[in-house]
Coordinates of C-alpha atoms and ligand atoms in Angstrom, one line a residue:
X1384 CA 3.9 -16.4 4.7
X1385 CA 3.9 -14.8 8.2
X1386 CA 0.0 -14.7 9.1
X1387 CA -0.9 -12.7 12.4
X1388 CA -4.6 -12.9 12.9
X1389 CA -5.6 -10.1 15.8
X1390 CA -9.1 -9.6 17.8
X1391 CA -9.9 -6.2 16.3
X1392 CA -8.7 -3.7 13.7
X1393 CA -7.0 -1.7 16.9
X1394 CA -5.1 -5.1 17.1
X1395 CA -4.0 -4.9 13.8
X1396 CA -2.7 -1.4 13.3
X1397 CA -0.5 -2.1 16.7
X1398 CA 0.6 -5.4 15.1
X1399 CA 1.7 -3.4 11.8
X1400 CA 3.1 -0.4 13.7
X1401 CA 5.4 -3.1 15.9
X1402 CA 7.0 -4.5 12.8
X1403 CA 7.4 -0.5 11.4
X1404 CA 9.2 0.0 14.6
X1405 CA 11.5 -2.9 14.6
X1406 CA 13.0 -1.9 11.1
X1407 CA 13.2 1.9 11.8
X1408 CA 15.5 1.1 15.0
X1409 CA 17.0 -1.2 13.7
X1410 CA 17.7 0.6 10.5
X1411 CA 17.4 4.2 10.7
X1412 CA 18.1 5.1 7.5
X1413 CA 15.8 2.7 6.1
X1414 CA 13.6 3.0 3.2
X1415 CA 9.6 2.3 3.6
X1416 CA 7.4 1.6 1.0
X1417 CA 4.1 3.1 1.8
X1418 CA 0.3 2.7 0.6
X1419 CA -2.8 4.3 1.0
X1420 CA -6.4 3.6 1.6
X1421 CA -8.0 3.3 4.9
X1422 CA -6.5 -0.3 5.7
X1423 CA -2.8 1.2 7.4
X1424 CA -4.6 4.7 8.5
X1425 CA -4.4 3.0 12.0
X1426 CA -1.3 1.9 11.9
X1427 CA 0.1 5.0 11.2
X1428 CA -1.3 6.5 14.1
X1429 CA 0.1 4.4 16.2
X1430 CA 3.4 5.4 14.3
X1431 CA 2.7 8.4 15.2
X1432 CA 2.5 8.1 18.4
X1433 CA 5.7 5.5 18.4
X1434 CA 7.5 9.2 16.9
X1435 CA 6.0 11.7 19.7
X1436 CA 7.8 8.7 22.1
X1437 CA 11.0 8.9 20.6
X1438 CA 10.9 6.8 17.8
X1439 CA 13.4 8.6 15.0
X1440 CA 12.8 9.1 11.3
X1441 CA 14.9 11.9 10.6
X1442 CA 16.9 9.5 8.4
X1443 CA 14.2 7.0 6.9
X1444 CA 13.6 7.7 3.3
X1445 CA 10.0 6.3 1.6
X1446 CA 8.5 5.7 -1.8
X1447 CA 4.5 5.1 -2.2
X1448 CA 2.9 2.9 -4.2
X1449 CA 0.8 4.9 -6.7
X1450 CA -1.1 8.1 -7.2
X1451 CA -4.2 8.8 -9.4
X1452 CA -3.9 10.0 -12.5
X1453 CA -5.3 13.6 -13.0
X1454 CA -5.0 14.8 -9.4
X1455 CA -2.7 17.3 -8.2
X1456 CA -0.6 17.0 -4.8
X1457 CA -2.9 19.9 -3.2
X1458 CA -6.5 17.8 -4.2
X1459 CA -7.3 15.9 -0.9
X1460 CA -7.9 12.4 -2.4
X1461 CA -4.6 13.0 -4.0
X1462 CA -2.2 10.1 -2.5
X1463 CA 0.0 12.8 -1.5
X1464 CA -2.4 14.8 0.5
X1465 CA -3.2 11.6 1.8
X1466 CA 0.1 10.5 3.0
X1467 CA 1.1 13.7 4.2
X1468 CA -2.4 14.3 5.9
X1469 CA -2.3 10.6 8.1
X1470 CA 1.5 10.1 8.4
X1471 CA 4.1 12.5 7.2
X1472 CA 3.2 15.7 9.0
X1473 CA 2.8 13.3 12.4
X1474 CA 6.1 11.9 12.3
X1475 CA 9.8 13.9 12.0
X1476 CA 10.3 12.4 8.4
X1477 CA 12.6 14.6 6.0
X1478 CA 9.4 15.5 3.3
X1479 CA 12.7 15.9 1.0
X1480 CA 13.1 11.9 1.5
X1481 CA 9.2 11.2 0.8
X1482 CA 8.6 10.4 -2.6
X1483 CA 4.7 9.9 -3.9
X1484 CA 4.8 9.9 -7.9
X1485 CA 3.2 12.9 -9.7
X1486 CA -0.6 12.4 -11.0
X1487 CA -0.7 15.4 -13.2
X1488 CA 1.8 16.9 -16.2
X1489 CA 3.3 14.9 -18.4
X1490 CA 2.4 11.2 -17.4
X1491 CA 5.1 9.4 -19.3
X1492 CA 7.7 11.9 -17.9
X1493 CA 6.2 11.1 -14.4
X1494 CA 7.0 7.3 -15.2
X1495 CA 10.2 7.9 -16.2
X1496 CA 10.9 9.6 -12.9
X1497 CA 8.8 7.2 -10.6
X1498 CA 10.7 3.9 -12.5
X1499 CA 14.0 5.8 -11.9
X1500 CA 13.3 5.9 -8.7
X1501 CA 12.3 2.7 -8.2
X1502 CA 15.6 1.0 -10.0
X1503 CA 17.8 3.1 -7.3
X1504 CA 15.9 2.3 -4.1
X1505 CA 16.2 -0.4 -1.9
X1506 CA 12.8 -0.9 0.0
X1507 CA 13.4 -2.5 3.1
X1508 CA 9.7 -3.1 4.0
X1509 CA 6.7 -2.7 1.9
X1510 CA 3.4 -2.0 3.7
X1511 CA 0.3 -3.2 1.1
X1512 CA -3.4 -2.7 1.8
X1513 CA -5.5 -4.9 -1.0
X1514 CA -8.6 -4.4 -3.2
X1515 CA -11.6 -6.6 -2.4
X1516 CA -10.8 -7.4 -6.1
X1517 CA -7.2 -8.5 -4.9
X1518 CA -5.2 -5.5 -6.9
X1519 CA -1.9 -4.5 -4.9
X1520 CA -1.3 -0.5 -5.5
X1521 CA -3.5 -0.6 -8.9
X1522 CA -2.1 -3.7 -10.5
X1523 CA -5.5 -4.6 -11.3
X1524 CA -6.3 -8.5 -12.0
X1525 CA -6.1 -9.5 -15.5
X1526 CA -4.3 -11.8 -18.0
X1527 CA -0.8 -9.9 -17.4
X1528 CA 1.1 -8.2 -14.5
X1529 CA 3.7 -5.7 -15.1
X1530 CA 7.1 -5.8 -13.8
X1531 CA 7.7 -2.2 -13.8
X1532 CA 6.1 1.0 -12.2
X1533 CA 3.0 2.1 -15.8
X1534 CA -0.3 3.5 -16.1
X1535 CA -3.7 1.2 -15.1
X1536 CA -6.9 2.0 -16.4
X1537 CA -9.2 1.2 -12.7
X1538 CA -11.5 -1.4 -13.0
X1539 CA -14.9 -0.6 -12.5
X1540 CA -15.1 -2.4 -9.3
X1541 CA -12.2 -0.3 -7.9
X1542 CA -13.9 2.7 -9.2
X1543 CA -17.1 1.7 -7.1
X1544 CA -15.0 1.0 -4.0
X1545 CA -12.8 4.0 -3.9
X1546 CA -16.0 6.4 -4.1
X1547 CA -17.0 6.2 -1.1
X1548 CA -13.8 9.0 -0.6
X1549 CA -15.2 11.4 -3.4
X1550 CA -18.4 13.4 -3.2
X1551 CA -19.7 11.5 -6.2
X1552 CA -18.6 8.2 -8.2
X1553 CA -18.1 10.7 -11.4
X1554 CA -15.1 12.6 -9.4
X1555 CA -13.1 9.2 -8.8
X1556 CA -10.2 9.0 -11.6
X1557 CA -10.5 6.6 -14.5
X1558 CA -6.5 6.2 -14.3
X1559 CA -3.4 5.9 -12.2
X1560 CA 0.3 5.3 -11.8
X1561 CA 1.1 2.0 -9.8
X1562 CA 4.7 0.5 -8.7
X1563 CA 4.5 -2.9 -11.0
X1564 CA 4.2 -6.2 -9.6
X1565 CA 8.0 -6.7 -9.8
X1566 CA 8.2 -3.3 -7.6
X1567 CA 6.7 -4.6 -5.0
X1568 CA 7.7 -8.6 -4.9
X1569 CA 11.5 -6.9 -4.8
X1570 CA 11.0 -5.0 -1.6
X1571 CA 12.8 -6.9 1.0
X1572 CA 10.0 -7.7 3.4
X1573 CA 5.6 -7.3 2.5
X1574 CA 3.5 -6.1 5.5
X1575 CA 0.0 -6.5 4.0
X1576 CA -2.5 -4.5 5.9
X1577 CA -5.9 -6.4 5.9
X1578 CA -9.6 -4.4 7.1
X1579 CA -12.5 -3.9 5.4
X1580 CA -14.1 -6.3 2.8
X1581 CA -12.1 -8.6 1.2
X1582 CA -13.3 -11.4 1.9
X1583 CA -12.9 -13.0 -2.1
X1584 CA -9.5 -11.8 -1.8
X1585 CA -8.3 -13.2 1.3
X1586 CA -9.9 -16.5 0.5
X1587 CA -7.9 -16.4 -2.6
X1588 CA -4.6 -15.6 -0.7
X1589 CA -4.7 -17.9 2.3
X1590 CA -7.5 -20.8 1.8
X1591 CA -6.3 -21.6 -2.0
X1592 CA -2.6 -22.8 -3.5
X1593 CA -2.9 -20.7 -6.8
X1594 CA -1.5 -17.6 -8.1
X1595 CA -3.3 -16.0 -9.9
X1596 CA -3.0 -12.6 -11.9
X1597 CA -6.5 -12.4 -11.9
X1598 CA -6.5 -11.9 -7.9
X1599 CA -3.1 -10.1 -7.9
X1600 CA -2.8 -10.6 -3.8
X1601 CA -2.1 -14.1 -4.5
X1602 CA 1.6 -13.3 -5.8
X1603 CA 2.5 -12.5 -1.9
X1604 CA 2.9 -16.2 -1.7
X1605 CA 5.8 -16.4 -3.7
X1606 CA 7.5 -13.8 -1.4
X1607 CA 9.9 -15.0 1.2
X1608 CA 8.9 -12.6 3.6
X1609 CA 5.1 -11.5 3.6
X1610 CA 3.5 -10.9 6.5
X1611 CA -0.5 -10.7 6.7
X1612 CA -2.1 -8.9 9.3
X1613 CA -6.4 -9.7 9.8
X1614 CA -9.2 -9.5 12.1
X1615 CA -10.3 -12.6 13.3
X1616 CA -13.7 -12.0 12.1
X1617 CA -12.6 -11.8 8.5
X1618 CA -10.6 -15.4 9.4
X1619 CA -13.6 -16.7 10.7
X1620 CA -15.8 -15.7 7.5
X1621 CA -13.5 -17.2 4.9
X1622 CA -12.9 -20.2 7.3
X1623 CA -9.3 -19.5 8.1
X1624 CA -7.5 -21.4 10.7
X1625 CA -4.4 -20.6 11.8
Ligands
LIG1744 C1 -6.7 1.7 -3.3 C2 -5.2 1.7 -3.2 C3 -4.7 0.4 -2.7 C4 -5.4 0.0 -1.4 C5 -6.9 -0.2 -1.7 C6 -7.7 -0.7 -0.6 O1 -7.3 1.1 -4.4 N1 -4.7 2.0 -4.5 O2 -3.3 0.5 -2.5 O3 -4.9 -1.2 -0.9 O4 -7.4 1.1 -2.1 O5 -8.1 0.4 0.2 P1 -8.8 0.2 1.6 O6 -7.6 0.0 2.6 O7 -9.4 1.6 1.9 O8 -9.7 -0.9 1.6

């Protein structure tokens, strides 16, 4: 793994938005695999601002990592408003070649669609936030992964940390859709997005050899090309060194 520790979370979202920028010139039909949360809202300012100074994504195509069950596309925790809220109306991206998997209707149907989607798309970077619990998209830890994109029940701690968006823990969805672990591993390159408090699961990922499905994080090491973006302070709590 490719570990970039940076002084502040400014650092960070410039760090991210560097890499972004090298693959998009470099490939401008690329495809991105996005995520949500508040770990890459940064970063995709700065992409933002990389796109008002030229940079072109007329031809990139993306797929997101998962949406919460029961919310439509129009709800504002939705991860569509979401993505189209911090990144997609910012940036000259086709919203024809975004694709965020549908929360509401017929949730097997949606899976269908979402693994169809997935088995014909080449993702030639996939940015990752991470749970304090360690779950990547909402693989959740637990005995067993799943390859493909399925339905999660949220774990009661994600619940508690995701409320903090909703005006009351009762509004947060009990379910979601998620890529699957294989979804993910297969992307050609992991950018994981590190801010907030997750300590347990960066300790897990970078001070320990295991992997573990019960911190699901820790499968990044078995990637060829993951790349970790922290704050030094979060380093410095879990004893990192570089
Ligand atoms: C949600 C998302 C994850 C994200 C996580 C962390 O659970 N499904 O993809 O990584 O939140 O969010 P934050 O970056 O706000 O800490």
């Amino acid at each position: 793994m490719n570990i970039i520790i940076c002084k502040d979370y400014a650092a960070v979202s410039a760090a991210g938005a560097d890499i972004i920028e090298a693959i998009v010139r470099a490939k401008p039909d690329c495809t991105l695999g996005l995520a949500t949360g508040s770990s890459p809202v940064g970063m995709y300012q700065e992409l933002a601002r990389c796109c008002a100074a030229g940079l072109d994504f007329s031809r990139v195509h993306s797929v997101n990592l998962d949406e919460y069950v029961g919310l439509a596309p129009t709800h504002d925790q939705s991860y569509r408003y979401f993505m189209d809220d911090n990144l997609f109306n910012h940036i000259n991206i086709k919203k024809e070649n975004t694709y965020v998997a549908k929360g509401t209707g017929d949730i097997d149907a949606n899976l269908a669609e979402f693994n169809a989607v997935l088995d014909r798309t080449d993702i030639d970077v996939q940015v990752l936030g991470v749970g304090p619990d360690g779950h990547l998209g909402f693989n959740e830890p637990g005995a067993t992964l799943y390859d493909g994109a399925h339905k999660e029940t949220l774990d009661e701690s994600t619940i508690d940390a995701n409320a903090r968006f909703f005006a009351s823990r009762d509004e947060v969805p009990r379910f979601a859709v998620t890529m699957g672990m294989g979804n993910i591993m297969r992307a050609k390159k992991l950018l994981m997005i590190v801010s907030g408090n997750k300590a347990d699961a960066m300790r897990a990922l970078l001070c320990s050899d295991k992997i573990d499905p019960r911190c699901p994080c820790t499968f990044l090491r078995l990637h060829r090309d993951a790349t970790v973006i922290l704050e030094q302070s979060l380093a410095d709590e879990i004893g990192y060194k570089a």
